[in-house]
PDB file of C-alpha atoms in Angstrom:
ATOM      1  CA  UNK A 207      -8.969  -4.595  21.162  1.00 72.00           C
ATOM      2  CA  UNK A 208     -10.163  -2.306  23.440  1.00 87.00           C
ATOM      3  CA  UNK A 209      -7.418   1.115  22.596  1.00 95.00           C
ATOM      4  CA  UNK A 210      -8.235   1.908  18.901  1.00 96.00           C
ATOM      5  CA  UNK A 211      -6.190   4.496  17.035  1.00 97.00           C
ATOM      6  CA  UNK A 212      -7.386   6.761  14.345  1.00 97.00           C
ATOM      7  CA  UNK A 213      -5.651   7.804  10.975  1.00 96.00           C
ATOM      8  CA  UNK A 214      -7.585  10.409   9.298  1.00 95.00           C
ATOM      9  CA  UNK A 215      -7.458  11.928   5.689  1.00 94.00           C
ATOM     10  CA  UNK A 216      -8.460  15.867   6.504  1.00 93.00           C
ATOM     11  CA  UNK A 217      -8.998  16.373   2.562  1.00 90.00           C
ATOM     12  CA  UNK A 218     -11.631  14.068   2.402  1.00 88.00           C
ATOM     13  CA  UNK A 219     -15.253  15.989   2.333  1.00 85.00           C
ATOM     14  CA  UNK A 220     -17.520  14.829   5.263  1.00 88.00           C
ATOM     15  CA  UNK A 221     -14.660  14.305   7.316  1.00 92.00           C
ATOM     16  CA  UNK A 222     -15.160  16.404  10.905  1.00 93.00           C
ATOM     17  CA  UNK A 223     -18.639  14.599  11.401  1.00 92.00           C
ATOM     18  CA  UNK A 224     -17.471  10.659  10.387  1.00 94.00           C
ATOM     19  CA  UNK A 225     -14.734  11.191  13.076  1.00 95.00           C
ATOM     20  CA  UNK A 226     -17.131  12.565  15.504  1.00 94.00           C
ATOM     21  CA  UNK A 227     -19.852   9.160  15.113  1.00 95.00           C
ATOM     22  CA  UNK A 228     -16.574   6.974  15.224  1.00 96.00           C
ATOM     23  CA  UNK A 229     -15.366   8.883  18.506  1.00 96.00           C
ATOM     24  CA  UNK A 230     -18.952   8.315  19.624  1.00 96.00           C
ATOM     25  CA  UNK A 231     -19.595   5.033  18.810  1.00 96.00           C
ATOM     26  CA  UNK A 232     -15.826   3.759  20.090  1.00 96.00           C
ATOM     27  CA  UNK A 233     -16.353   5.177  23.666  1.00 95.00           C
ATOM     28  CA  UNK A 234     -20.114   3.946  23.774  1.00 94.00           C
ATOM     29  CA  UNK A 235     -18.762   1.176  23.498  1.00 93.00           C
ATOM     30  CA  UNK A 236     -15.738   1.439  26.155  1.00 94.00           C
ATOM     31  CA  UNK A 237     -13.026   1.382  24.008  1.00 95.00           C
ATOM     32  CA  UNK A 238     -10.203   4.215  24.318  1.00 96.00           C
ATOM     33  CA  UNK A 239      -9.497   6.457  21.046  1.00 97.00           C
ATOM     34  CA  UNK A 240      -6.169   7.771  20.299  1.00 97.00           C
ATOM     35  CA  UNK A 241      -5.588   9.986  17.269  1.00 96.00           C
ATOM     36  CA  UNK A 242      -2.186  11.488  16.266  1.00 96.00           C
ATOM     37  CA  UNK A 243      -1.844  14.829  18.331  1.00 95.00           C
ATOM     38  CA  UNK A 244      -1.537  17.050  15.115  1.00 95.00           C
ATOM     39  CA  UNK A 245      -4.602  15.927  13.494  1.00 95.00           C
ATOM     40  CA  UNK A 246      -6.366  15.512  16.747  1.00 95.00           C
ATOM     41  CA  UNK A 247      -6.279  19.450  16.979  1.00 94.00           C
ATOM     42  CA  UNK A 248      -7.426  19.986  13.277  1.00 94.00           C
ATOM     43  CA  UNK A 249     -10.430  17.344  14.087  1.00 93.00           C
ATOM     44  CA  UNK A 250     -11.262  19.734  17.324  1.00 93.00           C
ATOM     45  CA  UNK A 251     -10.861  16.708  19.688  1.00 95.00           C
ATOM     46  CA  UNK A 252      -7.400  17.635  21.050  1.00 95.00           C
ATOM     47  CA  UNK A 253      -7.783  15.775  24.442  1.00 95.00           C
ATOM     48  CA  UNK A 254      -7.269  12.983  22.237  1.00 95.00           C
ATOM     49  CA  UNK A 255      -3.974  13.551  20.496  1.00 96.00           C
ATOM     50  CA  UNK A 256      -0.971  11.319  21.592  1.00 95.00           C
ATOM     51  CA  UNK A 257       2.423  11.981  19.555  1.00 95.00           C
ATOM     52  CA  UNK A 258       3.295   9.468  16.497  1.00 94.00           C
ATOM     53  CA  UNK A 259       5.185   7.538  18.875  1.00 94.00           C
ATOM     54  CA  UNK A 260       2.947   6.811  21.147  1.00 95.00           C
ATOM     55  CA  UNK A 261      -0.257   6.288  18.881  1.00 96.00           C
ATOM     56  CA  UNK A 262       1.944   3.768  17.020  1.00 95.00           C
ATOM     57  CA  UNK A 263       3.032   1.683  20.574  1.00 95.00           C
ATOM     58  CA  UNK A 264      -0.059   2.127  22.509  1.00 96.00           C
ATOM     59  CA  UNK A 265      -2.843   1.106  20.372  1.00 96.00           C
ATOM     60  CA  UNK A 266      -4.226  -2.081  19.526  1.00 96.00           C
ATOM     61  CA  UNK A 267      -5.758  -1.594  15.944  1.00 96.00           C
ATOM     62  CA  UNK A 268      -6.411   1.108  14.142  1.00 97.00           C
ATOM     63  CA  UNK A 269      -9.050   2.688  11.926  1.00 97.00           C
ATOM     64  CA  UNK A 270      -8.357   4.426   8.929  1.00 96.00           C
ATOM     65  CA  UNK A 271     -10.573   7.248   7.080  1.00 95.00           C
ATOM     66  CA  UNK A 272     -10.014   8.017   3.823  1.00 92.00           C
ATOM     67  CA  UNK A 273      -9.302   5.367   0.537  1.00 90.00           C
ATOM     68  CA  UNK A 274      -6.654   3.087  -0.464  1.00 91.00           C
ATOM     69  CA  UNK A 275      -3.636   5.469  -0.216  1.00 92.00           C
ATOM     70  CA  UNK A 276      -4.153   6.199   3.314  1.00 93.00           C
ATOM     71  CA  UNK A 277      -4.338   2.867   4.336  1.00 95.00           C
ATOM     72  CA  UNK A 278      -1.026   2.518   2.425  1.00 95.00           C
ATOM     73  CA  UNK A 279       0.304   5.489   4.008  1.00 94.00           C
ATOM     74  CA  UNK A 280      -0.592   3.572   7.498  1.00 96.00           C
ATOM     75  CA  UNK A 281       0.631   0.614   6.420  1.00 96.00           C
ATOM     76  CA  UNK A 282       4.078   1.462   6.379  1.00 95.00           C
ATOM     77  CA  UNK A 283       3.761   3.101   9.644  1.00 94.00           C
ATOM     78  CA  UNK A 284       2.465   0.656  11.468  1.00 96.00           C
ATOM     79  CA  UNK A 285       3.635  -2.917  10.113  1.00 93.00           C
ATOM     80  CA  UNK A 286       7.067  -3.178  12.334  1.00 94.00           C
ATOM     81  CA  UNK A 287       4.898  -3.222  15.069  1.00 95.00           C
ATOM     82  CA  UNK A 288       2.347  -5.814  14.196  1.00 94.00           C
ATOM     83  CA  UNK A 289      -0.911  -3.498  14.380  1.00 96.00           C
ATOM     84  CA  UNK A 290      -3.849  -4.478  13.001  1.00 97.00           C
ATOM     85  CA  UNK A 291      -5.101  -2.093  10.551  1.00 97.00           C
ATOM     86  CA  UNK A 292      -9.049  -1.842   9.042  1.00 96.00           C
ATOM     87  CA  UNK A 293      -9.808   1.164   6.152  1.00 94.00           C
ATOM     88  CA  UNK A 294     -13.551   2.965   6.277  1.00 94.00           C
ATOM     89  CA  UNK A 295     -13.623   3.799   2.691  1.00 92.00           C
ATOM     90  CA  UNK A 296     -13.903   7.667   2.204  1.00 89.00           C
ATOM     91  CA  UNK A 297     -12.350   7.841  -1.367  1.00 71.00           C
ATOM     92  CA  UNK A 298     -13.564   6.502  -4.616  1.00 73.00           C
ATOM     93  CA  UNK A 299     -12.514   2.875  -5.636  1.00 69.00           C
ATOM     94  CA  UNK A 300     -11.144   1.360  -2.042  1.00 74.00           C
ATOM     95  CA  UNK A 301      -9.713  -2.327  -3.066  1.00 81.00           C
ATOM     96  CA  UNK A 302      -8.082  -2.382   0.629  1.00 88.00           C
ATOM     97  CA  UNK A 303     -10.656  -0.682   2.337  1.00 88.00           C
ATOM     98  CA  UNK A 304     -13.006  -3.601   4.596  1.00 88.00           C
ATOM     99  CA  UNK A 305     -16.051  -0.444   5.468  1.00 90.00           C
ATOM    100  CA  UNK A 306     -18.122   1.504   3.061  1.00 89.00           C
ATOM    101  CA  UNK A 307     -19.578   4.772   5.375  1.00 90.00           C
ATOM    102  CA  UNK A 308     -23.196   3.268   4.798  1.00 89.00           C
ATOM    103  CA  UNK A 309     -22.468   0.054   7.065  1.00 90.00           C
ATOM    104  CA  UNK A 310     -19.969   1.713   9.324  1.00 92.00           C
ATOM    105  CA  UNK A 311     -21.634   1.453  12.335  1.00 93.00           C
ATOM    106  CA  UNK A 312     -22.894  -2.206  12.038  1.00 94.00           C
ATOM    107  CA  UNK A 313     -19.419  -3.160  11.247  1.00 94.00           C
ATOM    108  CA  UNK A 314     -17.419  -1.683  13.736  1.00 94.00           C
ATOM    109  CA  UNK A 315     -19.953  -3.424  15.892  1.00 94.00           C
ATOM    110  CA  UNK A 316     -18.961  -6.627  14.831  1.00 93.00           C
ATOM    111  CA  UNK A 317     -15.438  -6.257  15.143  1.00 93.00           C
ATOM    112  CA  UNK A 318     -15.638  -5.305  18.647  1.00 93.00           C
ATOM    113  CA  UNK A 319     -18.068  -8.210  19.494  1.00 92.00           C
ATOM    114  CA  UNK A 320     -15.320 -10.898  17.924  1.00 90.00           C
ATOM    115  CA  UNK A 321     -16.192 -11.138  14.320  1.00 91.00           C
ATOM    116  CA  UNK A 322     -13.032 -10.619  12.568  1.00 92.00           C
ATOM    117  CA  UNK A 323     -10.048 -12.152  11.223  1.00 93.00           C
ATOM    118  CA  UNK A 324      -6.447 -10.890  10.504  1.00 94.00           C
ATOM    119  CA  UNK A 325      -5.694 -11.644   6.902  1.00 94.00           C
ATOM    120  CA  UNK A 326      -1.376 -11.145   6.138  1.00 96.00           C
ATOM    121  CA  UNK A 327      -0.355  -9.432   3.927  1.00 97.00           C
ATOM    122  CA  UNK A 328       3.509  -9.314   2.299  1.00 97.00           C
ATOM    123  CA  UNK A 329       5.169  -6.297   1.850  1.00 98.00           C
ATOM    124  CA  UNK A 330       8.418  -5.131  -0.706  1.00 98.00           C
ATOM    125  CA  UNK A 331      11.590  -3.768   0.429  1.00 98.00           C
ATOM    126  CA  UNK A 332      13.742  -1.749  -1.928  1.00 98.00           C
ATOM    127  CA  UNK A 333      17.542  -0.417  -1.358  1.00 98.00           C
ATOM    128  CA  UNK A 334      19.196   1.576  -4.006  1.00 98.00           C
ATOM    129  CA  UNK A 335      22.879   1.180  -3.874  1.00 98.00           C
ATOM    130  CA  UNK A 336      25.289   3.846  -5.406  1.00 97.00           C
ATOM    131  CA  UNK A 337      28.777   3.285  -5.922  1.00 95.00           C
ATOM    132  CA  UNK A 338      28.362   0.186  -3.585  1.00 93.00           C
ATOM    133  CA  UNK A 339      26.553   2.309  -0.691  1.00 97.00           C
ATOM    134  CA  UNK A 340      23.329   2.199   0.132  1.00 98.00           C
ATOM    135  CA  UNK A 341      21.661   5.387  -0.420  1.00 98.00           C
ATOM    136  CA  UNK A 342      17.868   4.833   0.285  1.00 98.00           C
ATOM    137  CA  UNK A 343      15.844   2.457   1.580  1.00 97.00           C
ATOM    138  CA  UNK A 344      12.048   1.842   2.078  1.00 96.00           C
ATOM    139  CA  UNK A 345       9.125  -0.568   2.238  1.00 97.00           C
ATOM    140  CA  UNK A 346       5.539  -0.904   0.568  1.00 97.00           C
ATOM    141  CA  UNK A 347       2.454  -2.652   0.705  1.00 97.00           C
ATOM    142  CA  UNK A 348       1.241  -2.422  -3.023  1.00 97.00           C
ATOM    143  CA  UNK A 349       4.801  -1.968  -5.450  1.00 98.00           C
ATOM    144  CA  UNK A 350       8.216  -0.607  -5.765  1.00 98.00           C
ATOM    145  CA  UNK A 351       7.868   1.475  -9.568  1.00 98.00           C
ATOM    146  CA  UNK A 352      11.063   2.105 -11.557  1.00 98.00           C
ATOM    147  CA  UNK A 353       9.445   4.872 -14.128  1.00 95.00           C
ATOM    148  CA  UNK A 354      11.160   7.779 -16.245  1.00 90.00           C
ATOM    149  CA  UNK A 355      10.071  11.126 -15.604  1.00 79.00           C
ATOM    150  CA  UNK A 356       7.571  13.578 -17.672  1.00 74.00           C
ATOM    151  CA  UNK A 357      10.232  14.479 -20.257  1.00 67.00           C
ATOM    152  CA  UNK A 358      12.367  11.009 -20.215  1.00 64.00           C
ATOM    153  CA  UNK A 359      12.843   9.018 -23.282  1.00 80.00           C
ATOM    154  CA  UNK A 360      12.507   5.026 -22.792  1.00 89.00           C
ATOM    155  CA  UNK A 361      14.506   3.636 -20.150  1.00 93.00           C
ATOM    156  CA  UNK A 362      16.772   0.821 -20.065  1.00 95.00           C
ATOM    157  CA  UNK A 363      16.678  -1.774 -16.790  1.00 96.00           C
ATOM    158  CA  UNK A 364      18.880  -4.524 -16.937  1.00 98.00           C
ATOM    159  CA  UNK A 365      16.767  -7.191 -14.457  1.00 98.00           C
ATOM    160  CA  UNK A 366      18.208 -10.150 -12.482  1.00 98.00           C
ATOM    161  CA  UNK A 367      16.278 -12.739 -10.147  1.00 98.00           C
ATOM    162  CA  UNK A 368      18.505 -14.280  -7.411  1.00 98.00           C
ATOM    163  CA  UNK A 369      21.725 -13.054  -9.768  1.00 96.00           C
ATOM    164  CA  UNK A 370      20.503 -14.905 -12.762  1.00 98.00           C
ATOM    165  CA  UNK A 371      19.908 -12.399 -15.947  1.00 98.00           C
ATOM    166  CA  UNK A 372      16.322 -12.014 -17.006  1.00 96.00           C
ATOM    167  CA  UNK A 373      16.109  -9.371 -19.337  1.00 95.00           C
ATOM    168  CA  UNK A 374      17.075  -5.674 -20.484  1.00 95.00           C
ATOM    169  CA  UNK A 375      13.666  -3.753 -20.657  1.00 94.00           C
ATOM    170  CA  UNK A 376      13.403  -0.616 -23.249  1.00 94.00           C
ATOM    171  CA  UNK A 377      10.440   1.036 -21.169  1.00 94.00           C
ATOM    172  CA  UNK A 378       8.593   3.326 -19.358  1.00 94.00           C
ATOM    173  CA  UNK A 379       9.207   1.409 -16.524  1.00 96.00           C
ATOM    174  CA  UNK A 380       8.955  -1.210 -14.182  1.00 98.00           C
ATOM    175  CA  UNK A 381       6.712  -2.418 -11.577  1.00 98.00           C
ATOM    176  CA  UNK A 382       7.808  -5.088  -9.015  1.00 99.00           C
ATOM    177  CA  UNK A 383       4.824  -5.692  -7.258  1.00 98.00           C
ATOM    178  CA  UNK A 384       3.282  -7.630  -4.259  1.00 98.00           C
ATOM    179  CA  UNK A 385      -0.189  -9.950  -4.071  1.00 97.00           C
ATOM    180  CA  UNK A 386      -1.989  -7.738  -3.228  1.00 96.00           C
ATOM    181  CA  UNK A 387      -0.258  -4.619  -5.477  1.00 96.00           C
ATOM    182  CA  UNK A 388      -1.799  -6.553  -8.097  1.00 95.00           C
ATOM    183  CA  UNK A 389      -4.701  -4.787  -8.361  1.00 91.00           C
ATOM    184  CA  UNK A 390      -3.105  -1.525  -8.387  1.00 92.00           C
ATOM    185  CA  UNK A 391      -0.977   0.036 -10.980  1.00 95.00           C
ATOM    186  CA  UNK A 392       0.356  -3.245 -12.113  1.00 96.00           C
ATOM    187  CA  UNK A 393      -2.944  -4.219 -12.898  1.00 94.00           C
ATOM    188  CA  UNK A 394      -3.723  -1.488 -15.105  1.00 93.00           C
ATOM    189  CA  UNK A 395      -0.176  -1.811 -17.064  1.00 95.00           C
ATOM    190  CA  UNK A 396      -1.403  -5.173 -18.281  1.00 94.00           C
ATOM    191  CA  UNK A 397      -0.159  -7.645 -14.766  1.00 95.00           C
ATOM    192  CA  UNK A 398      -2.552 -10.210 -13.800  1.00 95.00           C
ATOM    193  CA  UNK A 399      -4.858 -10.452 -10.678  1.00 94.00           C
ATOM    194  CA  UNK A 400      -3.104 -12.239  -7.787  1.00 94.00           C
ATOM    195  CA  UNK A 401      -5.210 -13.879  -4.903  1.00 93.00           C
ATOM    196  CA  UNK A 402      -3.769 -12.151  -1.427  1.00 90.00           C
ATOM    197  CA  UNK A 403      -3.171 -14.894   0.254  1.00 90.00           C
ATOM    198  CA  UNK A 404      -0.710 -16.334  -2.278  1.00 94.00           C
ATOM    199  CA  UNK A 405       2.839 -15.377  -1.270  1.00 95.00           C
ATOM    200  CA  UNK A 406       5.030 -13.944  -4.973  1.00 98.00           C
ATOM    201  CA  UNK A 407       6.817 -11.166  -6.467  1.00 98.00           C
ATOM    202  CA  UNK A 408       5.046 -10.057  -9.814  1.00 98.00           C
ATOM    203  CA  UNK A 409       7.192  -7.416 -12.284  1.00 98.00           C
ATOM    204  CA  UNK A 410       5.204  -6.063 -14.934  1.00 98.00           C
ATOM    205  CA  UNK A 411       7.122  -4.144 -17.270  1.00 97.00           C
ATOM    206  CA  UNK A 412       5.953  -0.612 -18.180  1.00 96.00           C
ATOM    207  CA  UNK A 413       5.391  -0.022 -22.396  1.00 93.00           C
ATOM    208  CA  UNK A 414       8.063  -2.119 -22.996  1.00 93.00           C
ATOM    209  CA  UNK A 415       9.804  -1.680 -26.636  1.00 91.00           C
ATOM    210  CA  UNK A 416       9.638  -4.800 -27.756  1.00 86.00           C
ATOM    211  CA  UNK A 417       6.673  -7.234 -28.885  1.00 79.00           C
ATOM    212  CA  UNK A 418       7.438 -10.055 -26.407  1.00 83.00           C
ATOM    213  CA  UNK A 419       8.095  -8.429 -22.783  1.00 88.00           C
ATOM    214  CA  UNK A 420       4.656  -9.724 -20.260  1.00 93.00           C
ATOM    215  CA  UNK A 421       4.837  -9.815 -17.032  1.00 96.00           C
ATOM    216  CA  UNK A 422       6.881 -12.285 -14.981  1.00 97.00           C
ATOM    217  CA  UNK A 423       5.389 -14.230 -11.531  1.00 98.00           C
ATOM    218  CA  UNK A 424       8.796 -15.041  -9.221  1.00 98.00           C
ATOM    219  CA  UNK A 425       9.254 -16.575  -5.689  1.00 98.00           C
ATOM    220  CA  UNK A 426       8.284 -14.501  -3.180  1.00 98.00           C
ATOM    221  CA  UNK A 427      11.779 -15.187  -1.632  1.00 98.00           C
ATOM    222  CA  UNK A 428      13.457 -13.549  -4.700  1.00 98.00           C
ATOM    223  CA  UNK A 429      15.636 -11.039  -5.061  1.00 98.00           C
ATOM    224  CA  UNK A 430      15.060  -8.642  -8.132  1.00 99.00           C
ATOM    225  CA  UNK A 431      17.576  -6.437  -8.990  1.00 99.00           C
ATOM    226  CA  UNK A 432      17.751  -3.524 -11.176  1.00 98.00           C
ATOM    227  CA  UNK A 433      20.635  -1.963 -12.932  1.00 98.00           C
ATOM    228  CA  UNK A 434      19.576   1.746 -14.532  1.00 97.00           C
ATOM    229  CA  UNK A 435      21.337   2.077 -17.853  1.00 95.00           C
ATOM    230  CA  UNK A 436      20.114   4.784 -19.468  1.00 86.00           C
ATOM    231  CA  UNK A 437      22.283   7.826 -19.646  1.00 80.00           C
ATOM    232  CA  UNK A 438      19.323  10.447 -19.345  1.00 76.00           C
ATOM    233  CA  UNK A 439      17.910  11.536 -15.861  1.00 77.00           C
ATOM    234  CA  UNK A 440      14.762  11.938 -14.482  1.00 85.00           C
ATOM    235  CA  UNK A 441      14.606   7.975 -13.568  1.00 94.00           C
ATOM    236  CA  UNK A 442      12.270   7.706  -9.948  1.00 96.00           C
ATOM    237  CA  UNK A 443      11.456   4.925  -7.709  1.00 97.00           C
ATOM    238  CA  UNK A 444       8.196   5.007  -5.845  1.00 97.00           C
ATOM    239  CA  UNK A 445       7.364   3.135  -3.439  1.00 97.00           C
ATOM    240  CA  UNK A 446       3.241   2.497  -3.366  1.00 96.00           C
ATOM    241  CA  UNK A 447       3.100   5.660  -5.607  1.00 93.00           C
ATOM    242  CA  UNK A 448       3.722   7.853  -2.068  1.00 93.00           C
ATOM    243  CA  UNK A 449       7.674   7.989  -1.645  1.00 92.00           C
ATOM    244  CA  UNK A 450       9.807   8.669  -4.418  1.00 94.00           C
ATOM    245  CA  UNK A 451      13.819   8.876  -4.849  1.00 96.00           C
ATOM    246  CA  UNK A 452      15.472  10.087  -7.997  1.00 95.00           C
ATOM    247  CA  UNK A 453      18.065   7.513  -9.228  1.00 96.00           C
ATOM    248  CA  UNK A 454      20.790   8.033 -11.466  1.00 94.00           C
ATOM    249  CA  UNK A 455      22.860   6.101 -14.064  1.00 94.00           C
ATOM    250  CA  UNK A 456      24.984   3.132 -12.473  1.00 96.00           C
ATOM    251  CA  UNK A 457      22.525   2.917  -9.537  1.00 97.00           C
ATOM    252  CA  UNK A 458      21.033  -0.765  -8.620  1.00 98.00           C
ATOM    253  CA  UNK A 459      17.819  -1.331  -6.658  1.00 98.00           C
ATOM    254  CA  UNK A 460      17.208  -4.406  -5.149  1.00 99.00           C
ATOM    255  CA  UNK A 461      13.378  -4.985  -4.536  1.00 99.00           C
ATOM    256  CA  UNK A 462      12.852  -8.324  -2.272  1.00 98.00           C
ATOM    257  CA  UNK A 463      10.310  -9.304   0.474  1.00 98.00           C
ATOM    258  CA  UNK A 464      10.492  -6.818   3.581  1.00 98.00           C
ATOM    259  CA  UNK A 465      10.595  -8.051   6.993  1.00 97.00           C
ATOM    260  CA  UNK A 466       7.233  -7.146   8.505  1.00 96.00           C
ATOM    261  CA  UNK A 467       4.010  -7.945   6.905  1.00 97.00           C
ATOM    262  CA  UNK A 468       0.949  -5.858   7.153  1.00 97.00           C
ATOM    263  CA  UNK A 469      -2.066  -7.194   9.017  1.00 97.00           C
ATOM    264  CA  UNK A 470      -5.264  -6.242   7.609  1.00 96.00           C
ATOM    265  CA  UNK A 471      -8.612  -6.576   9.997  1.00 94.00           C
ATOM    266  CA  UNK A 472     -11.331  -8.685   7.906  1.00 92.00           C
ATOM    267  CA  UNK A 473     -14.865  -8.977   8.318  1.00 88.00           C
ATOM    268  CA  UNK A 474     -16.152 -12.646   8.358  1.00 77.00           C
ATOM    269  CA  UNK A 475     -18.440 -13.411   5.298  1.00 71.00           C
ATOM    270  CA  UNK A 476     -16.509 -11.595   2.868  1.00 69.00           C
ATOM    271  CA  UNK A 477     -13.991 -13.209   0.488  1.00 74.00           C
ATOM    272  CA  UNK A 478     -11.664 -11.634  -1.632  1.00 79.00           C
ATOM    273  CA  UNK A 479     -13.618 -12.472  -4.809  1.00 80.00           C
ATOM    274  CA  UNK A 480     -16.090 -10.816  -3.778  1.00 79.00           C
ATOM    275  CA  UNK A 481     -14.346  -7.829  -2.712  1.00 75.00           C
ATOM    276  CA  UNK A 482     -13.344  -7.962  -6.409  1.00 80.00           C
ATOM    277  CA  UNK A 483     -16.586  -8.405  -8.146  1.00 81.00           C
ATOM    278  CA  UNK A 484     -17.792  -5.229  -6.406  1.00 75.00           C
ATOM    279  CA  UNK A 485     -14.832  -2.801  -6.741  1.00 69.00           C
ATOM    280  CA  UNK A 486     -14.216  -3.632 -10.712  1.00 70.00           C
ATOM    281  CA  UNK A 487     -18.328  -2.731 -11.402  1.00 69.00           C
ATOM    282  CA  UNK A 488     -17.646   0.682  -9.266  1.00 62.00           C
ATOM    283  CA  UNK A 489     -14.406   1.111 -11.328  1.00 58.00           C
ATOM    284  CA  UNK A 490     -16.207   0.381 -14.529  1.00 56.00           C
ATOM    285  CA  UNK A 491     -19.413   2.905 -13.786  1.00 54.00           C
ATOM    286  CA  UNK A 492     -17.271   5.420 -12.597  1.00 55.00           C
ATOM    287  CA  UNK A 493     -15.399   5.233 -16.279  1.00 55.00           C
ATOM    288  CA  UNK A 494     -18.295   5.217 -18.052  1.00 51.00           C
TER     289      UNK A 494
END
């Protein structure tokens, strides 16, 4: 644990001097820092820069600065190869961030002197096949999101689990999400909280047309396919709200468990519910 890399959100405010006591701290402490090359330069610490490549092969974890979309962002870089990955939380609500900037110091501490554990978590795959090809494929940590576009009328998504039909959805959408995408935009389209550690596929339909559509809970070994109906464009997949790809009529996604999982550094002491209690109050106060 000794070769930490660094993923850093440049928009955040504060930025140039949190990088600068991490740096500090991290080499204090003997360990060597790697940062990708690019934003090595815009940080002013150059010597430190290592291409994508090699930040992504060399390191052993990796610190990220910013909030939950940059850990997201890192997560699908860095879950093929197994890298532990820890967020300091520089943005505003930070579910999947372990470090608030207060403690930072203390905490990095502790997870060089041992007191940690790696906590799994699944990931989605979705393809989109057109006329029979396959035409795009990514992963995610948090969802795959079947949505219409600003000036779409409701869409209509013809779902199957493991080939058997579910059900046609008049909507805004669709999200098929993971554990721990449960607390994300499925959560605020009506889904229920998921415990991380349990291992499912959640789809939580978006303003569905109809009085009875609520969310479904499947096997995490499921495979969810969609069928776009409607006739209209501006139909988009995103996965984890990042990466988006514009579908058309006739196109079928199929959303299932990816490979890789991502590995998320935990402090000892803190549990999930926990985690929970605290980032709902923020989200509240900050609302109100």
């Amino acid at each position: 644990m000794r070769t930490v890399g660094l993923m850093i959100n440049l928009e955040k405010e504060g930025i140039l001097e949190l990088v600068g006591q991490i740096v500090s701290l991290l080499e204090e402490e003997g360990c060597t820092v790697l940062i990708e090359e690019e934003t090595a330069g815009a940080v002013g610490i150059a010597e430190l820069g290592v291409s994508q490549g090699q930040l992504i092969s060399l390191v052993d974890w990796v610190i990220v600065l910013g909030g939950d979309g940059t850990l997201l962002s890192c997560a699908r870089q860095f879950a093929a190869a197994g890298t532990p990955i820890i967020g300091i939380n520089v943005g505003r609500l930070g579910f999947l961030t372990e470090i608030d900037v207060p403690g930072m110091k203390l905490d990095l501490k502790r997870i060089l002197n041992g007191h940690y554990y790696i906590e799994e978590r699944m990931m989605l795959e979705a393809e989109v096949f057109r006329q029979g090809k396959v035409v795009e494929q990514s992963v995610g940590l948090n969802d795959a999101v079947i949505t219409k576009g600003a000036f779409a009328r409701l869409i209509l998504l013809e779902v199957f689990i493991n080939e058997q039909y579910l059900n046609t959805y008049p909507a805004d959408g669709l999200i098929v999400a993971s554990p721990t995408g449960s607390t994300a935009y499925s959560l605020s389209a009506g889904g229920p909280l998921v415990a991380p550690n349990l291992e499912l596929i959640l789809l939580t339909p978006i303003c569905p047309h109809t009085l009875w559509s609520r969310p479904i809970v499947v096997a995490s070994d499921s495979n969810v396919k969609v069928n776009i109906l409607s006739r209209l464009g501006g139909v988009m997949l995103t996965m984890d709200g990042q990466h988006g790809f514009w579908l058309e009529q006739g196109d079928q996604v199929v959303i299932k468990r990816a490979l890789h999982n991502t590995r998320l550094l935990r402090l000892k002491g803190r549990s999930f519910f926990e985690v929970l209690r605290e980032k709902l109050r923020e989200d509240d106060r900050s609302n109100g």
